Tab-separated table of C-alpha atoms in Angstrom:
chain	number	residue	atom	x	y	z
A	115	UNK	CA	-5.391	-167.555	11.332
A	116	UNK	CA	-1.408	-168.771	10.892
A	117	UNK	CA	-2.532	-169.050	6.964
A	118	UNK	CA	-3.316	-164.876	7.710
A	119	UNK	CA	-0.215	-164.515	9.441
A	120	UNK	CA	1.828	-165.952	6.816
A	121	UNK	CA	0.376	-163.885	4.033
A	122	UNK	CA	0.730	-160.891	6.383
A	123	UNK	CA	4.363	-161.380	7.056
A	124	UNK	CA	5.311	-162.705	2.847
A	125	UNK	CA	3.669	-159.186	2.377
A	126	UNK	CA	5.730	-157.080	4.557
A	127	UNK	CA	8.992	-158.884	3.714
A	128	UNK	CA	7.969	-158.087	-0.180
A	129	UNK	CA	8.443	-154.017	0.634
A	130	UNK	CA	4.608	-154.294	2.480
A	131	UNK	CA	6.527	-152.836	5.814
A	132	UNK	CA	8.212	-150.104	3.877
A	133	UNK	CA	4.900	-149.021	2.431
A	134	UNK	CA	3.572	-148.765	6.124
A	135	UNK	CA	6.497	-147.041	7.224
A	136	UNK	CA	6.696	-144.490	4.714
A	137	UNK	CA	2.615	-143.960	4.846
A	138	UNK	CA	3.378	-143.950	8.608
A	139	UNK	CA	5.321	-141.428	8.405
A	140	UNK	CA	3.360	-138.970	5.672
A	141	UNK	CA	0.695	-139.323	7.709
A	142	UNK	CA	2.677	-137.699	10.659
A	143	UNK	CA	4.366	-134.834	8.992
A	144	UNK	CA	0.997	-134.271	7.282
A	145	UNK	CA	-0.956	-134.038	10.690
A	146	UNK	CA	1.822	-132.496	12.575
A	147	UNK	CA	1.362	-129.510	9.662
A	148	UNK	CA	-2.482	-129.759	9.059
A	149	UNK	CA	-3.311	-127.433	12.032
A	150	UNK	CA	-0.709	-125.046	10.338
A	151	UNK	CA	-2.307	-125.369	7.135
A	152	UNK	CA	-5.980	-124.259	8.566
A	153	UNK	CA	-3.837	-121.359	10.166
A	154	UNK	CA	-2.505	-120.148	7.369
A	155	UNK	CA	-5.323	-120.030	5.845
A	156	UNK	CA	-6.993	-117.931	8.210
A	157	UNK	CA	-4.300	-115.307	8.289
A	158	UNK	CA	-3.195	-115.067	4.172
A	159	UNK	CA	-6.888	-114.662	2.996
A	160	UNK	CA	-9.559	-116.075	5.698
A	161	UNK	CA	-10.157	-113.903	7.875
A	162	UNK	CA	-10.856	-111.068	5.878
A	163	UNK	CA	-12.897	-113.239	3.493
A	164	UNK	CA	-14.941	-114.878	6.216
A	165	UNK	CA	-15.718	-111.452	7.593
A	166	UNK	CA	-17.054	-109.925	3.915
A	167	UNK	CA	-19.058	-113.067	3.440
A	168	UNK	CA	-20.599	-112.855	7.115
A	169	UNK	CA	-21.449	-108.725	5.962
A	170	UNK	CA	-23.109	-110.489	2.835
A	171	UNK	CA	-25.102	-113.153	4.087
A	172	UNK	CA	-26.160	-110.132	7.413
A	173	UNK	CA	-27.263	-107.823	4.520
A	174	UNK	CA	-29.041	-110.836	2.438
A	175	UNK	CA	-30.789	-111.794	5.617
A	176	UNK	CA	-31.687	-108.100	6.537
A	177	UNK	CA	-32.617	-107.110	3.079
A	178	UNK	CA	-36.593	-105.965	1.524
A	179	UNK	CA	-36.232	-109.077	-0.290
A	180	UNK	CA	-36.206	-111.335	2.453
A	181	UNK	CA	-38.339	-109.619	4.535
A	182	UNK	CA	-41.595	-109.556	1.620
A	183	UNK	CA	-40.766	-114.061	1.576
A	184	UNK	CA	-40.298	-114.393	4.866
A	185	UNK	CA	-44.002	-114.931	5.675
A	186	UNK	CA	-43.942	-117.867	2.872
A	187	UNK	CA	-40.551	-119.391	3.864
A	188	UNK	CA	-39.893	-122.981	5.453
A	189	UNK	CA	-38.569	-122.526	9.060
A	190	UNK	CA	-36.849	-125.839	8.791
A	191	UNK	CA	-33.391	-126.554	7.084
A	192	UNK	CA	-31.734	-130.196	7.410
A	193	UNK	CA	-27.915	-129.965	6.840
A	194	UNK	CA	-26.075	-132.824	6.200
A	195	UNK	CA	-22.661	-133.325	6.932
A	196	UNK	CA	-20.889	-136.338	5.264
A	197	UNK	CA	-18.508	-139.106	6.774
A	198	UNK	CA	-14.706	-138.809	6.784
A	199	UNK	CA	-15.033	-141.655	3.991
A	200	UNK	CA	-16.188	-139.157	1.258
A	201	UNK	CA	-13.952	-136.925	-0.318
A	202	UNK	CA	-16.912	-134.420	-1.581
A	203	UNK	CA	-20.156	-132.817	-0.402
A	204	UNK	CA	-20.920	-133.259	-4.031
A	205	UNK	CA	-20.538	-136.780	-3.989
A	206	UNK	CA	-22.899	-138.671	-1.897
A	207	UNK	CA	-23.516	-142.114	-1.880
A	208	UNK	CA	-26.341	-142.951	-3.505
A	209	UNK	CA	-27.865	-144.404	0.230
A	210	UNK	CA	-27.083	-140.661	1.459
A	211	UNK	CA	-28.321	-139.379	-1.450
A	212	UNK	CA	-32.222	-141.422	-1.203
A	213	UNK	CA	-31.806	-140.937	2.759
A	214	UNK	CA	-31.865	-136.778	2.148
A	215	UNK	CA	-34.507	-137.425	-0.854
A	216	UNK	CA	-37.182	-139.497	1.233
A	217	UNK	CA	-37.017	-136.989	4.344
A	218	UNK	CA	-37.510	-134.088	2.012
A	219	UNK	CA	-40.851	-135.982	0.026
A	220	UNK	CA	-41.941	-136.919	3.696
A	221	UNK	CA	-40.940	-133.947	5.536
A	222	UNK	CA	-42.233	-131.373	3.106
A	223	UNK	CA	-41.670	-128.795	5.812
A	224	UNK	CA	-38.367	-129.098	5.352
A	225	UNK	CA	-35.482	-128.248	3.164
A	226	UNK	CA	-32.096	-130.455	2.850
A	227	UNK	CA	-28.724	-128.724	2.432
A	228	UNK	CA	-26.537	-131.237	1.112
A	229	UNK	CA	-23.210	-128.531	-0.256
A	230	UNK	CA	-21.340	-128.605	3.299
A	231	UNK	CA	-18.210	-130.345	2.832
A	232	UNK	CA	-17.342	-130.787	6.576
A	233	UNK	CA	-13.482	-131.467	6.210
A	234	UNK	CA	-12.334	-127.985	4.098
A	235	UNK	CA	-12.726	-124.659	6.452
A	236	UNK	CA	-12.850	-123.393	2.498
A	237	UNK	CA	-15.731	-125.806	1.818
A	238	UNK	CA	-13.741	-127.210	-1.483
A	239	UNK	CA	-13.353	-131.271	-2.162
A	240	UNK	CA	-10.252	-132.782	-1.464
A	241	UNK	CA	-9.572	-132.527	-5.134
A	242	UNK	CA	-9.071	-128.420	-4.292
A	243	UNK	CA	-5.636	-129.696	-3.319
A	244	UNK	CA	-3.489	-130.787	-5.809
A	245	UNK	CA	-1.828	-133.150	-3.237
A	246	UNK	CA	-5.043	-135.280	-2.646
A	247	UNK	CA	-6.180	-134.221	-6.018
A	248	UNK	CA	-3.323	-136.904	-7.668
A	249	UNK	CA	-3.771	-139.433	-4.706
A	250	UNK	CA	-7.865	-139.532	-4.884
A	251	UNK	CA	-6.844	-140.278	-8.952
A	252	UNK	CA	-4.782	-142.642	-8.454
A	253	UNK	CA	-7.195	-144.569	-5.902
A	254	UNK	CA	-9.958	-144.326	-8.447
A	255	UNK	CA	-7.779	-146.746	-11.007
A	256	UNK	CA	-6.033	-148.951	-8.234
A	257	UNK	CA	-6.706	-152.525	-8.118
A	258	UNK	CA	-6.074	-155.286	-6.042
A	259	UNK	CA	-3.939	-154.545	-2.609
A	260	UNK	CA	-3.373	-150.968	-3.872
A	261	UNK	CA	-6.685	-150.289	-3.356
A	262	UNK	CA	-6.062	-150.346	0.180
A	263	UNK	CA	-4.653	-146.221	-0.547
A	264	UNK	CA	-8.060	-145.268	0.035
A	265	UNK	CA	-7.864	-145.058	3.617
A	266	UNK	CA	-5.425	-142.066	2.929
A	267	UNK	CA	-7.653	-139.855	2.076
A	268	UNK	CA	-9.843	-140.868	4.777
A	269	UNK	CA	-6.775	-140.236	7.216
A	270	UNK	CA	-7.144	-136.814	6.038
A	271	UNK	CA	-10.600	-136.022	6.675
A	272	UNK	CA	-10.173	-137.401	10.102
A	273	UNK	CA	-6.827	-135.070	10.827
A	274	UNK	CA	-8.987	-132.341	9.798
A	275	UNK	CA	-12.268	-133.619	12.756
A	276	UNK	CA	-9.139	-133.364	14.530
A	277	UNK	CA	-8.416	-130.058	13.963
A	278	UNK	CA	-12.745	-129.428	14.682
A	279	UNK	CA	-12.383	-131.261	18.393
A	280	UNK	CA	-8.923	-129.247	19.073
A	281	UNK	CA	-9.333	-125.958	21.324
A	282	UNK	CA	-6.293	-124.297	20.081
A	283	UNK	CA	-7.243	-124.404	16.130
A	284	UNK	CA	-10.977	-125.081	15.985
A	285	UNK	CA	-12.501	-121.770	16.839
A	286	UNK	CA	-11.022	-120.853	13.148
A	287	UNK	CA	-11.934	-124.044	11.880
A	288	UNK	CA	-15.511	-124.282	12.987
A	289	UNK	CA	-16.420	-120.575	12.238
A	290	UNK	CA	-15.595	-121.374	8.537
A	291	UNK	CA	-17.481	-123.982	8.329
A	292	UNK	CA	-20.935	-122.617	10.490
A	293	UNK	CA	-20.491	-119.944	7.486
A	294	UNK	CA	-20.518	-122.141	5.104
A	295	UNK	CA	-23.587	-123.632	6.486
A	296	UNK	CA	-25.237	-120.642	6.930
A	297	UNK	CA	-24.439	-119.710	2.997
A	298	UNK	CA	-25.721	-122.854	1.926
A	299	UNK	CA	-29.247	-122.925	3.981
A	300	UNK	CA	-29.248	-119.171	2.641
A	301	UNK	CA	-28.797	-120.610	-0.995
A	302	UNK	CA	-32.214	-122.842	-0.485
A	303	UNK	CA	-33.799	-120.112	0.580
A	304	UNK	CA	-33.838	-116.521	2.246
A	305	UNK	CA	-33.152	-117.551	5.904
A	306	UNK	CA	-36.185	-116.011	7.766
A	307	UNK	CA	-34.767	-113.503	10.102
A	308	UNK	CA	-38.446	-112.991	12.180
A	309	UNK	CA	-38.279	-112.892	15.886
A	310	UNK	CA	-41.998	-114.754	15.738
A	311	UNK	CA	-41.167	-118.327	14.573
A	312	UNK	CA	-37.547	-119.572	14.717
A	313	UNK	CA	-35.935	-121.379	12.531
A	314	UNK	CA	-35.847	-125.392	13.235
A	315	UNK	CA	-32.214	-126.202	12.179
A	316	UNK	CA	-31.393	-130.334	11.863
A	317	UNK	CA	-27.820	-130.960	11.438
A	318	UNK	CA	-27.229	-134.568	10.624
A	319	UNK	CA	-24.438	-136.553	10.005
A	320	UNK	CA	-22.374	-139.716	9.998
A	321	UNK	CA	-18.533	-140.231	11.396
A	322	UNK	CA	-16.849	-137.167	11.590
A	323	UNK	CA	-19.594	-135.231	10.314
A	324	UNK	CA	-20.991	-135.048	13.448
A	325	UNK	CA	-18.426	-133.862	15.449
A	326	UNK	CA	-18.291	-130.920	12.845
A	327	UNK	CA	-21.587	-130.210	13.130
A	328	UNK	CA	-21.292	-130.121	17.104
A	329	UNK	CA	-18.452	-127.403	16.735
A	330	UNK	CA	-20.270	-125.532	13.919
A	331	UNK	CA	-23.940	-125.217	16.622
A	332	UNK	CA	-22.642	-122.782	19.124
A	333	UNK	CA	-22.165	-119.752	15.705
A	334	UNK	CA	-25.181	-121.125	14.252
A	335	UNK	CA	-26.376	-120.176	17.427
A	336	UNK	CA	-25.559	-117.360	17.798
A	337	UNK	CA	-25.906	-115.850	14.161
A	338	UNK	CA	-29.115	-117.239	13.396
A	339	UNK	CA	-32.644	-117.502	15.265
A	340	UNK	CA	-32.190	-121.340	15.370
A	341	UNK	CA	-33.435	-124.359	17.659
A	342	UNK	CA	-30.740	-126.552	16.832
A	343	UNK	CA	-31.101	-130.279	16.950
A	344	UNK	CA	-28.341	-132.757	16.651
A	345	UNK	CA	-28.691	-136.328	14.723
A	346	UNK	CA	-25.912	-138.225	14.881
A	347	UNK	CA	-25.297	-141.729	12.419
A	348	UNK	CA	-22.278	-143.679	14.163
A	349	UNK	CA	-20.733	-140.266	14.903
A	350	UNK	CA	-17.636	-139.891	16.440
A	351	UNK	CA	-17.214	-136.777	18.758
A	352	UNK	CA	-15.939	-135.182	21.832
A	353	UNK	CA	-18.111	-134.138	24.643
A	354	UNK	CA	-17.308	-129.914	24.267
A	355	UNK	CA	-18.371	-128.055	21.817
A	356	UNK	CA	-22.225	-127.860	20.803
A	357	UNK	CA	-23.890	-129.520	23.911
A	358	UNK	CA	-24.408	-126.187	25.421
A	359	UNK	CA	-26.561	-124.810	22.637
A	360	UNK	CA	-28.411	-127.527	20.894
A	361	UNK	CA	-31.978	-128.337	21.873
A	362	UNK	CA	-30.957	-131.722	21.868
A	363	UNK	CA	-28.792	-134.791	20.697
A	364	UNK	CA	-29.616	-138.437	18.882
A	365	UNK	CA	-26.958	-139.862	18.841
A	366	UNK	CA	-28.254	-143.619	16.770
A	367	UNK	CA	-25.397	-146.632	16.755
A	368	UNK	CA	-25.106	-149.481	14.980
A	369	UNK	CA	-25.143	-152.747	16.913
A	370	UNK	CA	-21.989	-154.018	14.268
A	371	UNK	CA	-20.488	-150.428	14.835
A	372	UNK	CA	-17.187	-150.528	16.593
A	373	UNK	CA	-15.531	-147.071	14.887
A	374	UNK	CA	-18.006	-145.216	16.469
A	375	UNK	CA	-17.148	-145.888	19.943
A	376	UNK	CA	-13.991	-144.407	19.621
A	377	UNK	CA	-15.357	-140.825	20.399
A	378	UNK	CA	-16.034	-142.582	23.979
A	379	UNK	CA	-12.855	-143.700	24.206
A	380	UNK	CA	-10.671	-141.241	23.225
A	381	UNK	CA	-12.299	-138.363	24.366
A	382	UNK	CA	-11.906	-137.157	28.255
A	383	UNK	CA	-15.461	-134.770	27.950
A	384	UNK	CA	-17.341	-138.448	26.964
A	385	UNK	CA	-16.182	-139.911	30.074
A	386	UNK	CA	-18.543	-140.811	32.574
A	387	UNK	CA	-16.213	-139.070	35.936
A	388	UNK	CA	-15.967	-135.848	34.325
A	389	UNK	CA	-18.843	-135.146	35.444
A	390	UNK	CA	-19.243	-131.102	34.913
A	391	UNK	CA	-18.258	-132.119	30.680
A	392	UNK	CA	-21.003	-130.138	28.292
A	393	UNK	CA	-21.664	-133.875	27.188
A	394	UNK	CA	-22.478	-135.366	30.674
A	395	UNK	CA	-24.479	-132.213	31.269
A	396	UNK	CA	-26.780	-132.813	28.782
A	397	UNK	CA	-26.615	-136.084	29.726
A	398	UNK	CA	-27.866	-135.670	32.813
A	399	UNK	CA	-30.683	-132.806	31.607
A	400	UNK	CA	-31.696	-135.523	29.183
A	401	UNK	CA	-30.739	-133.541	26.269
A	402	UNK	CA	-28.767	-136.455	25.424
A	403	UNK	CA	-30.064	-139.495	23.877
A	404	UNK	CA	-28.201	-142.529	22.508
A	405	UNK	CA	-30.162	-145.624	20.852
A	406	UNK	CA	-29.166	-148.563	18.470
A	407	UNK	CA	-30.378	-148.033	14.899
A	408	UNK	CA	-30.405	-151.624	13.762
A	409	UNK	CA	-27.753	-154.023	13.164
A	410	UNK	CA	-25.476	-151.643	11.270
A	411	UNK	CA	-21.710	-151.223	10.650
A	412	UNK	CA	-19.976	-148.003	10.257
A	413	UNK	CA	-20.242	-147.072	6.772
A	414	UNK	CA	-20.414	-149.551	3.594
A	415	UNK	CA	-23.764	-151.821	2.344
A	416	UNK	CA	-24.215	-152.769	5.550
A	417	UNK	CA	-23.509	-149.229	6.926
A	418	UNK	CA	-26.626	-146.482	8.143
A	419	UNK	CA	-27.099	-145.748	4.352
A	420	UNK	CA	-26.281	-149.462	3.265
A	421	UNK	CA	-28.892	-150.882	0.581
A	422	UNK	CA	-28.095	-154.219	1.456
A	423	UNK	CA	-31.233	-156.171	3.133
A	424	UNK	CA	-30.637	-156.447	6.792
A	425	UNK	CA	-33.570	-158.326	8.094
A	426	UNK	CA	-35.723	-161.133	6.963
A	427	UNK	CA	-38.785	-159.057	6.350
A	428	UNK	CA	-36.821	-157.633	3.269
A	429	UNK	CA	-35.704	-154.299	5.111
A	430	UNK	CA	-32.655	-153.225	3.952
A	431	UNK	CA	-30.024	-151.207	6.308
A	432	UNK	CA	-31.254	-147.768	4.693
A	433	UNK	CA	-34.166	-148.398	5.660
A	434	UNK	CA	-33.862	-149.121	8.790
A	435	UNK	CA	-32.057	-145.875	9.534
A	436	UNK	CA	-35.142	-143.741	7.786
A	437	UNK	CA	-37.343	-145.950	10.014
A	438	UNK	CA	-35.651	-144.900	13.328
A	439	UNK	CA	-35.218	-141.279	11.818
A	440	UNK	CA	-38.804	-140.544	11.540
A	441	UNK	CA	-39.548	-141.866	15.211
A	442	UNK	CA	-37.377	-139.222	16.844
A	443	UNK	CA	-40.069	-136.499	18.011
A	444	UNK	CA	-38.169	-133.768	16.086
A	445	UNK	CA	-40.867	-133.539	13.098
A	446	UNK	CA	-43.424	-131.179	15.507
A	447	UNK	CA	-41.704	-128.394	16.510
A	448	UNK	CA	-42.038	-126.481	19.246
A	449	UNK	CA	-39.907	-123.227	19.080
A	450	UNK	CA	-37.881	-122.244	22.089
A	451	UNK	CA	-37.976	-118.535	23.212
A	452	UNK	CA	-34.774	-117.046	22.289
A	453	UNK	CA	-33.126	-113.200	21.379
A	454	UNK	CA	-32.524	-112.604	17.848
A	455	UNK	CA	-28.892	-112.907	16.997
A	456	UNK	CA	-26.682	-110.628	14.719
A	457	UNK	CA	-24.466	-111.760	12.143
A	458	UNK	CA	-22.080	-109.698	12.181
A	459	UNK	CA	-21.127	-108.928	15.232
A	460	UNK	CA	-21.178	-112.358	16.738
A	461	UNK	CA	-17.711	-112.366	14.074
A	462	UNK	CA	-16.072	-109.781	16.761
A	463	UNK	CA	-16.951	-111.946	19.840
């Protein structure tokens, strides 16, 4: 421990306290200005680009064409919505990547969307930004202490769940990306728009992801003829948005998993006291349900999607995760009565 302490303080005397203090401090202007950015956005070009893709993707779902498939169509999409440590929906892990490709060979009734990157409101990678474009570079060829930069780019993903959990910003925030959802599950498929079967709509994710796909359920909801069920990996989340509207929430936590109890923490709708929170609500309707996956961290080869082995009978921490995943009863459907929603008018509510 002193031997830690030593090294800790030789760094910092060496410029290591200036780098903090400067990163510090980029960090704040950047977050201080992030919300700003996602408005911006919204007024230069957003909002009148979110409403011609909504009158797309309502025309798409209303069309002949979808009507003559919709007898033959899968009425169950699984979105996934990536951790604040990736910097692409293009770019999974290769865990992620076997997670989403064993659930589709043994959940044939189903169909993964895997193009949602939860931190853009555009849906681009980080590298849409020149900015992060340049840093994410330079963290691919650092070595050594340097490579330590990474968590930079993670510190932007996380302003931007941030921006998801905050009531001031995240109505244009969320919207975005629920439409961006909705365009990818439309991309798989025609989205079935029948009033007989509803659609059985999975959003899973890790980290922030989740907390993203919480704020995205309630215009899922109402666009879409949807049951929407929750499936949360270590996510970390507020207790608002989404608890209202899905059918319900597993929320699975690693035993070595200490990031993800900062949505507990931090958040005042998680709390136990406040009692009349959407979260404690379905808490107490048992819509809520929270169970340990395994001995998992947060993310890495020991993480949910880790292919390291994790127990003595060769199981590795992947596979533990798929194991719990196919025990939830969420693989035998039973639809919900509900009104068929309209596209584009939920956009004026």
């Amino acid at each position: 421990m002193i031997n830690l302490i030593t090294k800790l303080l030789l760094w910092m005397r060496n410029g290591g306290l200036k780098l903090l203090i400067f990163a510090g401090v980029l960090l704040l202007v950047w977050g201080t200005f992030a919300p700003v950015g996602t408005v911006v956005w919204w007024l230069d070009r957003g909002a009148d680009n979110l409403e011609i893709r909504t009158r797309k993707l309502y025309q798409r779902m209303n069309g002949d064409e979808n009507d003559s498939n919709k007898t033959e169509a899968k009425h169950c999409y699984i979105v996934f919505l990536t951790g604040v440590g990736d910097t692409s929906a293009y770019q999974l892990s290769s865990g992620e990547a076997a997670f989403l490709d064993s659930l589709e060979e043994k959940q044939p009734q189903c169909l993964t969307v895997r193009d949602v990157f939860p931190y853009s409101a555009a849906n681009q990678d980080i590298a849409g930004q020149k900015i992060f474009e340049l840093l994410e570079n330079f963290v691919e060829r650092a070595d050594g202490w340097l490579e330590s930069t990474k968590y930079l780019l993670q510190l932007r993903n996380v302003w931007r769940m941030a921006i998801s959990a905050d009531n001031r910003y995240g109505f244009i925030y969320n919207q975005a990306i629920a439409l961006s959802i909705a365009e990818q599950m439309e991309n798989q498929q025609p989205i079935p728009s029948s009033s007989e079967q509803p659609i059985q709509l999975i959003l899973m994710g890790t980290s922030g992801g989740v907390q993203v796909a919480l704020a995205a359920a309630p215009y899922l909801d109402r666009w879409l003829p949807v049951d929407i069920t929750i499936v949360s990996f270590g996510g970390v989340f507020d207790g608002n948005e989404g608890f209202n509207v899905a059918q319900h929430i597993y929320h699975l936590r690693g035993e070595r998993d200490l990031i993800e109890n900062i949505g507990g923490i931090v958040f005042p709708s998680r709390w136990r006291w406040t009692i009349a929170s959407p979260y404690n609500r379905a808490r107490r309707q048992q819509r809520y349900t929270a169970d340990s996956s395994g001995n998992h961290q947060h993310e890495g080869d020991q993480g949910y999607f880790g292919k390291e082995i994790a127990q003595d009978d060769g199981k590795t921490y992947l596979e533990l995760t798929l194991e719990q995943t196919e025990k939830l009863p969420i693989w035998n459907h039973e639809p919900q009565s509900f009104q068929r929603k309209k596209v584009y008018l939920a956009l004026k509510d």
